[in-house]
XYZ file of N, CA and C in Angstrom:
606
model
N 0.848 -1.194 0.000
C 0.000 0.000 0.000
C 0.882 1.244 0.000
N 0.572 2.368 -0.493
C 1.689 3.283 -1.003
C 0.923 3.874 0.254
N 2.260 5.079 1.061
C 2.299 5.325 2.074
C 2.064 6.665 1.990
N 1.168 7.682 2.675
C 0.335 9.102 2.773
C 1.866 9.985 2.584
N 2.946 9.136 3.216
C 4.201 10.421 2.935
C 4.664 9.996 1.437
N 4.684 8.898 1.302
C 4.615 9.352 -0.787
C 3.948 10.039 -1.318
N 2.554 10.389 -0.880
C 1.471 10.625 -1.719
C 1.684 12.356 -1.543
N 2.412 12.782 -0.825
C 2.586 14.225 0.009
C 3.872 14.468 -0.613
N 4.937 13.374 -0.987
C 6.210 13.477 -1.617
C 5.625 13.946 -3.153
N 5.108 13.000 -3.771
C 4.241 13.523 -5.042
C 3.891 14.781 -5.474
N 2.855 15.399 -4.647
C 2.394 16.655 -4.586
C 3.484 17.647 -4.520
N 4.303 17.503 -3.656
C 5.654 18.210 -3.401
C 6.575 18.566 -4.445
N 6.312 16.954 -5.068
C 7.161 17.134 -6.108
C 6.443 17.994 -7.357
N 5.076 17.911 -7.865
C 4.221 18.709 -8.719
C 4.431 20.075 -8.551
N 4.161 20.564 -6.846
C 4.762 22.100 -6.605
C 6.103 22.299 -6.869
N 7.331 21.729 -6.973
C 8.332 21.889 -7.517
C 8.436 22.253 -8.877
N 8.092 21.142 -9.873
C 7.741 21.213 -11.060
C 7.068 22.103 -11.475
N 6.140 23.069 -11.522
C 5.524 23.704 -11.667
C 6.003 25.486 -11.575
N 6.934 25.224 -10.279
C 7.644 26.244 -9.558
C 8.985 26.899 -10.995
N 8.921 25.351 -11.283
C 9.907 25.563 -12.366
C 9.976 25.898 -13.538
N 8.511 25.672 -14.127
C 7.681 25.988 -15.036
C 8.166 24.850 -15.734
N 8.181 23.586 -15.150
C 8.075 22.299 -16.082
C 6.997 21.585 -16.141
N 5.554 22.266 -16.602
C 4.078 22.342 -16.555
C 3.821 20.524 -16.535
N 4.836 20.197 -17.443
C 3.816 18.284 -18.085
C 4.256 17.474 -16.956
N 5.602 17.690 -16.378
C 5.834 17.085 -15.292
C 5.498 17.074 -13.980
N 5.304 18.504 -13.434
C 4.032 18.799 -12.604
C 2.952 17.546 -12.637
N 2.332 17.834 -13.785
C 0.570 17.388 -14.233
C 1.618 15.637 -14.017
N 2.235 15.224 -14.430
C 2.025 13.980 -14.203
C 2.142 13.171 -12.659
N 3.147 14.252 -11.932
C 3.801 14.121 -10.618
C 2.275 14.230 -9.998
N 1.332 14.909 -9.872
C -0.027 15.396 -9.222
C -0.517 14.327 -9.553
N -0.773 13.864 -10.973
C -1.822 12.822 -11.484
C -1.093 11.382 -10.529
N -0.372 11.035 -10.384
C 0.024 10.030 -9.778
C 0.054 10.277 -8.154
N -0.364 11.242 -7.530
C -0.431 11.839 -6.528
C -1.779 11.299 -6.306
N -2.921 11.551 -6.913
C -3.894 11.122 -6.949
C -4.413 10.233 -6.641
N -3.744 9.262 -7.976
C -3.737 7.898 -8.021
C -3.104 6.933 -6.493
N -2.531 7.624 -6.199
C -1.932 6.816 -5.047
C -2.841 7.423 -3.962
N -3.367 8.578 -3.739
C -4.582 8.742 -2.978
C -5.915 7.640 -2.927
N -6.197 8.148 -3.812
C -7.542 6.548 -4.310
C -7.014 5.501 -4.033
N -5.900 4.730 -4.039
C -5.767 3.514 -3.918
C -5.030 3.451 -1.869
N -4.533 4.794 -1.446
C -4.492 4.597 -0.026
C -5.684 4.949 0.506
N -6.990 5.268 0.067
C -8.315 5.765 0.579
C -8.701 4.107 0.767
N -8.429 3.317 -0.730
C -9.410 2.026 -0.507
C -8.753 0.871 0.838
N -7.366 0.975 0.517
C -6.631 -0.116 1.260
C -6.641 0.559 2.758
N -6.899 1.697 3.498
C -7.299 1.947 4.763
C -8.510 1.944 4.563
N -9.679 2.140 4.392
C -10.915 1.688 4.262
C -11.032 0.440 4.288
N -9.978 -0.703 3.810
C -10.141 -2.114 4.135
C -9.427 -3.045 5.306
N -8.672 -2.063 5.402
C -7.792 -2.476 6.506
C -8.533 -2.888 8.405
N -8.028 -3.628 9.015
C -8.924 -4.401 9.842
C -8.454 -3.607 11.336
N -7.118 -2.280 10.705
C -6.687 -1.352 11.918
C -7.709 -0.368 11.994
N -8.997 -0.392 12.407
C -9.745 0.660 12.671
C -9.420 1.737 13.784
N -8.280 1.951 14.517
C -7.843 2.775 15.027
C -7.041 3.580 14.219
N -6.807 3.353 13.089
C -6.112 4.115 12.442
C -6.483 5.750 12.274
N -5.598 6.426 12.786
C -6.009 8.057 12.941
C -4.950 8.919 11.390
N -5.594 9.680 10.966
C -4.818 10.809 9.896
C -3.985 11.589 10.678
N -2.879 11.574 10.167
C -2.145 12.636 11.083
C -2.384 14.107 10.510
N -2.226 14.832 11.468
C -1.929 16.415 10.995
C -1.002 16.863 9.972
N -1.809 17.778 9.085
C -1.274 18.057 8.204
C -0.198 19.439 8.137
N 0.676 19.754 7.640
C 1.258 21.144 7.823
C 1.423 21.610 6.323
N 0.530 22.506 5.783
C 0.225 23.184 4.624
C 1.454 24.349 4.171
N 1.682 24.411 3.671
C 2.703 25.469 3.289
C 2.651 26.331 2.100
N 2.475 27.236 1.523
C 2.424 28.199 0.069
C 3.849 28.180 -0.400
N 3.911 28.277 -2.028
C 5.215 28.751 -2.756
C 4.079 29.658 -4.068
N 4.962 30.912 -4.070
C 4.420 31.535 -5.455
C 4.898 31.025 -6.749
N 4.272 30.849 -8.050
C 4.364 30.313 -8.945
C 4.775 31.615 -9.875
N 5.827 31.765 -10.242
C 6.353 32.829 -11.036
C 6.091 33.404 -11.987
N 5.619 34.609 -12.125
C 4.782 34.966 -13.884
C 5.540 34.922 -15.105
N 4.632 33.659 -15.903
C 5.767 33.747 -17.330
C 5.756 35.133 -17.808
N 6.905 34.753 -18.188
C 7.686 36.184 -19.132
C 7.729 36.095 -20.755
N 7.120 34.719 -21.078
C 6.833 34.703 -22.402
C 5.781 34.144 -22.978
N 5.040 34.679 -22.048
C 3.144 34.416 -22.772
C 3.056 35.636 -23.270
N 2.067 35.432 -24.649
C 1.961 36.890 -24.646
C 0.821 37.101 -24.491
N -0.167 36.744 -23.944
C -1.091 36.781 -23.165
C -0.848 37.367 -21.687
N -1.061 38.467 -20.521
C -1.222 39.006 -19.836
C -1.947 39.386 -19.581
N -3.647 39.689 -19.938
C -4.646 40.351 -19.710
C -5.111 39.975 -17.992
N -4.879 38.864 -17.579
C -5.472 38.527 -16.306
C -4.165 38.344 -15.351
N -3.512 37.762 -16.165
C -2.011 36.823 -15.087
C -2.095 37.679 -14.108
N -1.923 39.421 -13.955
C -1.726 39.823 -12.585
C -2.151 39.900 -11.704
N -3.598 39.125 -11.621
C -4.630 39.525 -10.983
C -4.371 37.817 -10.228
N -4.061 36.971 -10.551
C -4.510 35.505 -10.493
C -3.412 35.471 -8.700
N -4.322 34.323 -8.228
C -3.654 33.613 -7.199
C -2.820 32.458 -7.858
N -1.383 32.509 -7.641
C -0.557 31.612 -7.881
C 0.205 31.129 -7.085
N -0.487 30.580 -5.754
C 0.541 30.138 -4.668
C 0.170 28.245 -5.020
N 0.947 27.641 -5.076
C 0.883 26.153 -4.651
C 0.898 25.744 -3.632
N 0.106 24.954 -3.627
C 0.053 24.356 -2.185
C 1.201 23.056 -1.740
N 2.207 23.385 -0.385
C 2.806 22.184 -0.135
C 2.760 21.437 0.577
N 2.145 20.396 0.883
C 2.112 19.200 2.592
C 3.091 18.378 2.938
N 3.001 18.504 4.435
C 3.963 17.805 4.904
C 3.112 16.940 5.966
N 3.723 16.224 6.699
C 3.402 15.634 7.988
C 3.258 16.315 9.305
N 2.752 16.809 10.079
C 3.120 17.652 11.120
C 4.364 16.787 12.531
N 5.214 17.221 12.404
C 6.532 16.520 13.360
C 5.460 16.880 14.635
N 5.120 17.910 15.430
C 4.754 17.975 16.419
C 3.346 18.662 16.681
N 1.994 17.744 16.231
C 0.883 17.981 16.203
C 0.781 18.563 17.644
N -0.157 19.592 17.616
C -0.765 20.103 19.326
C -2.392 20.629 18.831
N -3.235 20.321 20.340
C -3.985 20.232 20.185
C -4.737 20.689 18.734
N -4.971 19.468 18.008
C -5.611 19.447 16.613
C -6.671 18.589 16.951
N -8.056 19.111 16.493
C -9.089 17.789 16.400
C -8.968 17.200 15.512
N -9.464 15.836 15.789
C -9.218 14.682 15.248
C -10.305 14.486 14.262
N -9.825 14.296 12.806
C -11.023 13.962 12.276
C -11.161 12.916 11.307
N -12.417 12.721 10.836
C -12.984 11.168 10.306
C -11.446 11.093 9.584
N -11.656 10.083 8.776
C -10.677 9.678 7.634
C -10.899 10.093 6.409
N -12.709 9.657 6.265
C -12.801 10.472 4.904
C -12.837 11.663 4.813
N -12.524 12.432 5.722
C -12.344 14.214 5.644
C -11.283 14.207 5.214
N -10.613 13.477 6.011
C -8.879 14.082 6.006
C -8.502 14.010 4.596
N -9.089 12.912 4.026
C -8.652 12.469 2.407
C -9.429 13.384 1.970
N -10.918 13.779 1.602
C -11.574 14.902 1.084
C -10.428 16.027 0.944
N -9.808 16.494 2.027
C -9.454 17.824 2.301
C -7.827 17.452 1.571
N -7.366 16.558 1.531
C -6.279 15.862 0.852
C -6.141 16.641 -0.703
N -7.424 15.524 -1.145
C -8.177 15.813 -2.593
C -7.918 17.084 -2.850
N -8.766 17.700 -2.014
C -8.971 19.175 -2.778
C -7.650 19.910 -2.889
N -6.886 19.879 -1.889
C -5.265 20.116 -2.101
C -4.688 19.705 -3.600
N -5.055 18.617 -3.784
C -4.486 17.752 -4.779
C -4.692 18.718 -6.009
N -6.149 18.519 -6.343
C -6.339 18.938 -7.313
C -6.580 20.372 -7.710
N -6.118 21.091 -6.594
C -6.001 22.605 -6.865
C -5.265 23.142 -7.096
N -3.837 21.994 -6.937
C -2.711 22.351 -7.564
C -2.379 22.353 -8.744
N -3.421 20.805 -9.170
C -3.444 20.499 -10.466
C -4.078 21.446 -11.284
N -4.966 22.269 -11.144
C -5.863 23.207 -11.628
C -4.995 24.260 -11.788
N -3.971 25.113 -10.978
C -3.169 26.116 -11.070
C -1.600 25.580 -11.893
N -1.513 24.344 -12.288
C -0.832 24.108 -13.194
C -1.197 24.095 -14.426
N -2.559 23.553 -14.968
C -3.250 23.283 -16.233
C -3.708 25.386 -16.462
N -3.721 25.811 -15.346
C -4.295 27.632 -15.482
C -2.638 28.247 -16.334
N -1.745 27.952 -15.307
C -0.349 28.559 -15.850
C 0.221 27.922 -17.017
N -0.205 26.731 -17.343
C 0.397 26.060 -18.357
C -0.642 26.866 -19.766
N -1.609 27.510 -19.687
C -2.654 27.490 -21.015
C -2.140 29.099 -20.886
N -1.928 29.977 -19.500
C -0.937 31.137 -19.598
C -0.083 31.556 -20.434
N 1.225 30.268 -20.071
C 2.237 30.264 -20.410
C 2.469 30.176 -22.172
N 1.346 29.355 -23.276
C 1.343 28.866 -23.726
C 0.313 29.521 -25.123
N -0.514 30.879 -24.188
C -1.354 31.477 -24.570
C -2.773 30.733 -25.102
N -2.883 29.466 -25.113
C -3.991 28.790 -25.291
C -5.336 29.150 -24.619
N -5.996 29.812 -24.832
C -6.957 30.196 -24.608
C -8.570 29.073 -24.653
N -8.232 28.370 -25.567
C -9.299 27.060 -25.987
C -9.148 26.281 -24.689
N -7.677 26.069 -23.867
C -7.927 25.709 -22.565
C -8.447 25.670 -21.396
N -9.167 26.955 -21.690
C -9.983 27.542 -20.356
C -10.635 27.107 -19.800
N -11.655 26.597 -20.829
C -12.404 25.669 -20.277
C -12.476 24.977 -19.299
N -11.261 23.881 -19.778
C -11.058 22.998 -19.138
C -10.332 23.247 -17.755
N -9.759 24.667 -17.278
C -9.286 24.970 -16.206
C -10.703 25.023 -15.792
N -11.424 25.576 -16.003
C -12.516 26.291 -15.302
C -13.155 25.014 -14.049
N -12.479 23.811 -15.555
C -13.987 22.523 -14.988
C -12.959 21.788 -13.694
N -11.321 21.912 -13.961
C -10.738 21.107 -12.907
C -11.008 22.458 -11.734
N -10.985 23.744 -11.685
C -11.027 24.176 -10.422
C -13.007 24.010 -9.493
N -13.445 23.499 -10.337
C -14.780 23.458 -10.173
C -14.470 21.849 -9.180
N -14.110 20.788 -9.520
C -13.406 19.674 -8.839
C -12.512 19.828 -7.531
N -11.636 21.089 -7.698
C -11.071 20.842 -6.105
C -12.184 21.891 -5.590
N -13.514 22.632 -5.841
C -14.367 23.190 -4.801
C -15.150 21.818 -4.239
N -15.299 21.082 -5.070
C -16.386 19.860 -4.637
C -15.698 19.077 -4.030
N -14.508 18.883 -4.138
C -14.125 17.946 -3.548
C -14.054 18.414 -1.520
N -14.121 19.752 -1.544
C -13.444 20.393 -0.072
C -15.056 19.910 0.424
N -15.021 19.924 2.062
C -16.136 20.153 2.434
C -16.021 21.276 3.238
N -17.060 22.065 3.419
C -16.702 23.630 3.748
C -16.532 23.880 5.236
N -16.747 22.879 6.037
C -15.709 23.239 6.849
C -14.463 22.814 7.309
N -13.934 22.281 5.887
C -12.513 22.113 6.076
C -11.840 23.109 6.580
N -10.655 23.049 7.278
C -9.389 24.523 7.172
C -9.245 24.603 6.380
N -8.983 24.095 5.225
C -8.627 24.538 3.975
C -9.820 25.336 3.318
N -10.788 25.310 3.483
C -11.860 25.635 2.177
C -11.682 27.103 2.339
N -11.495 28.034 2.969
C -11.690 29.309 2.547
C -10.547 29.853 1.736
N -9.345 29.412 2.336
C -7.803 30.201 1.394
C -8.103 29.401 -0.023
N -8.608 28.127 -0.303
C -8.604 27.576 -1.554
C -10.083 28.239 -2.603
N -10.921 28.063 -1.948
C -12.592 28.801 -2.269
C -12.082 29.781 -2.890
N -11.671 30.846 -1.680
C -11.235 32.269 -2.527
C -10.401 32.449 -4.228
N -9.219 31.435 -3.863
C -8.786 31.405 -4.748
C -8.870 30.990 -5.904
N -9.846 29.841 -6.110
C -10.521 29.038 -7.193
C -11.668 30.207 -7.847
N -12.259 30.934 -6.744
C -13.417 31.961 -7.150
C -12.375 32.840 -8.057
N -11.487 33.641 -7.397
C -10.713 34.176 -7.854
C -10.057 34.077 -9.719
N -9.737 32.831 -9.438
C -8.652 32.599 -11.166
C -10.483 32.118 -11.845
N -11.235 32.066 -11.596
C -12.342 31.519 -12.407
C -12.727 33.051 -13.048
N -12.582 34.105 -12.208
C -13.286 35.138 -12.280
C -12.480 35.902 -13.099
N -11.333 35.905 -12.926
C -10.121 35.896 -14.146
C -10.114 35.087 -15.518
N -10.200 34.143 -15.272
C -11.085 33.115 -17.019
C -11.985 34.115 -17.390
N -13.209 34.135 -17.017
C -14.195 34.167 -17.610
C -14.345 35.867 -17.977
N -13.162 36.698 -16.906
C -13.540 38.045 -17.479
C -12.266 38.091 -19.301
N -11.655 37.381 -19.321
C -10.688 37.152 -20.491
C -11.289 36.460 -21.570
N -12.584 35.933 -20.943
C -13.082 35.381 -22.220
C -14.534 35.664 -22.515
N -14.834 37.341 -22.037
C -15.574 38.223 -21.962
C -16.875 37.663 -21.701
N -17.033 36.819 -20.421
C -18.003 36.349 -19.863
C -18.288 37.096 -18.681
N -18.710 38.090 -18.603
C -18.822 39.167 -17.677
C -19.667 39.011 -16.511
N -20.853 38.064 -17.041
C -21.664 37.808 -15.904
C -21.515 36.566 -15.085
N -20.162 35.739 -16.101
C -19.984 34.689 -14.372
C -18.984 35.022 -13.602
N -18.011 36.275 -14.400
C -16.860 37.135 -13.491
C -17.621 37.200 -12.521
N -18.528 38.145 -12.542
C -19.517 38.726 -11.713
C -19.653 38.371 -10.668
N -20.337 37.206 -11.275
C -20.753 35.983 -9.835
C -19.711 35.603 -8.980
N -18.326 35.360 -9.243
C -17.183 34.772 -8.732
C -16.647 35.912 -7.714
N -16.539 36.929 -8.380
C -16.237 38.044 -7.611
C -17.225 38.517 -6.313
N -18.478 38.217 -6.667
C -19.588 38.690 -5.742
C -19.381 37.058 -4.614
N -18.634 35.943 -5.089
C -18.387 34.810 -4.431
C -17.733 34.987 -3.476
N -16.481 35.754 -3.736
C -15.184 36.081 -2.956
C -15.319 36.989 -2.163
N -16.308 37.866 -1.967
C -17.320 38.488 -0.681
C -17.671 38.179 -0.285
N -18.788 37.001 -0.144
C -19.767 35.944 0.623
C -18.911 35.551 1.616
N -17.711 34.596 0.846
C -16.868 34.138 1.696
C -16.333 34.634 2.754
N -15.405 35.903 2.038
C -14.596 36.662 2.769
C -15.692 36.682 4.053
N -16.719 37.304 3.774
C -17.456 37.678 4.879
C -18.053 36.742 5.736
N -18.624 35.443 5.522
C -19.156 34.778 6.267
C -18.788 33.159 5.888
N -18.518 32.473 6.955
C -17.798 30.777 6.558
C -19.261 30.191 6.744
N -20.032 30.578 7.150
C -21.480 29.474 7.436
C -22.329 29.303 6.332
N -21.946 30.212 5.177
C -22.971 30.442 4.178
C -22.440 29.148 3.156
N -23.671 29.293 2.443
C -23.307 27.541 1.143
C -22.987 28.090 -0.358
N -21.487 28.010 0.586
C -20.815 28.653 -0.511
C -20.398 27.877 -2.156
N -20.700 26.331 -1.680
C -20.922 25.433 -2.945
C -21.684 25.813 -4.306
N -23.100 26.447 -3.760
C -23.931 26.542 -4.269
C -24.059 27.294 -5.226
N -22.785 28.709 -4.958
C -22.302 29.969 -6.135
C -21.541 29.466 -7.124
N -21.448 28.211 -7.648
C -20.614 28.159 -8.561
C -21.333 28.567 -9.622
N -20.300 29.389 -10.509
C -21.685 30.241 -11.596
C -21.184 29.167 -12.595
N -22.250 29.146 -13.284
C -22.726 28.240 -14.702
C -21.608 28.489 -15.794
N -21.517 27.778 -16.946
C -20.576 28.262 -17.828
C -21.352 28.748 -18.598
């Protein structure tokens, strides 16, 4: 069974890659990040150690550097480009303890929000614009995947609202900017509200 500090080595390694602007290697380092998620979700889910506890996580940011040879810029300055990095926590203190499938939920959404701010900088970098799309639909995946009262869901929420609201004003979709932006207020302002529910339409 592949072990939660590979699966955190992975990711680590994607924020590296990425850091570097070596976009395909990133995306594959994450995608196998994944993959080894799903398959340590099933084999502790089968496992007969039901004491098994998630350890604490220790989250960390790196900024993702603005290409210098897209020639595309209309949004880049506006965008959140921090990656997300996990580690193990060496010396957990009082942290509540929670289910398993949270911890992996909240895993996930890590996962794939990195993956989302690689596939965003890579269609940047690259000026592909026909890509958008498809950013739009993976950052739509790490919102669903969070549950909102993860720790994580508000610094990631914001930021997914954020680069969406950046897509869609570049691809003169003004009224789901709108929405994203009017998202990133809700939030800011209140964590109790269902904030799932604002994802604006394409």
């Amino acid at each position: 069974m592949d072990s939660l500090q590979e699966i955190l080595e992975k990711n680590n390694e994607g924020a590296s890659h990425v850091l570097n602007g070596r976009f395909f290697a990133a995306k594959r380092s994450l995608r196998t990040a994944m993959m080894k998620l799903q398959e340590f979700s099933r084999q502790t889910r089968k496992s007969s150690d039901v004491g098994f506890q998630f350890p604490s996580l220790v989250v960390e940011t790196r900024t993702i550097p603005q290409s210098k040879t897209s020639r595309d810029q209309s949004s880049s300055h506006f965008l959140y480009r921090h990656v997300l990095l996990t580690f193990i926590d060496p010396k957990p203190s009082n942290v509540q303890v929670q289910k398993l499938h949270d911890s992996i939920s909240d895993l996930v959404g890590i996962l794939v929000f990195n993956l989302s701010l690689v596939y965003h900088c890579n269609a940047l970098h690259h000026s592909t614009r026909s890509d958008l799309d498809k950013v739009v639909r993976i950052y739509r995946k790490a919102l669903a995947a969070l549950r909102q009262d993860s720790q994580y869901f508000q610094i990631i929420a914001l930021a997914v609202f954020n680069n969406m609201g950046a897509i869609y004003h570049d691809l003169a979709k003004y009224q789901q900017a709108q929405k994203c932006f009017k998202a990133i207020k809700k939030i800011s302002s209140s964590k109790s509200s269902n904030m799932l529910s604002m994802q604006p339409e394409a």
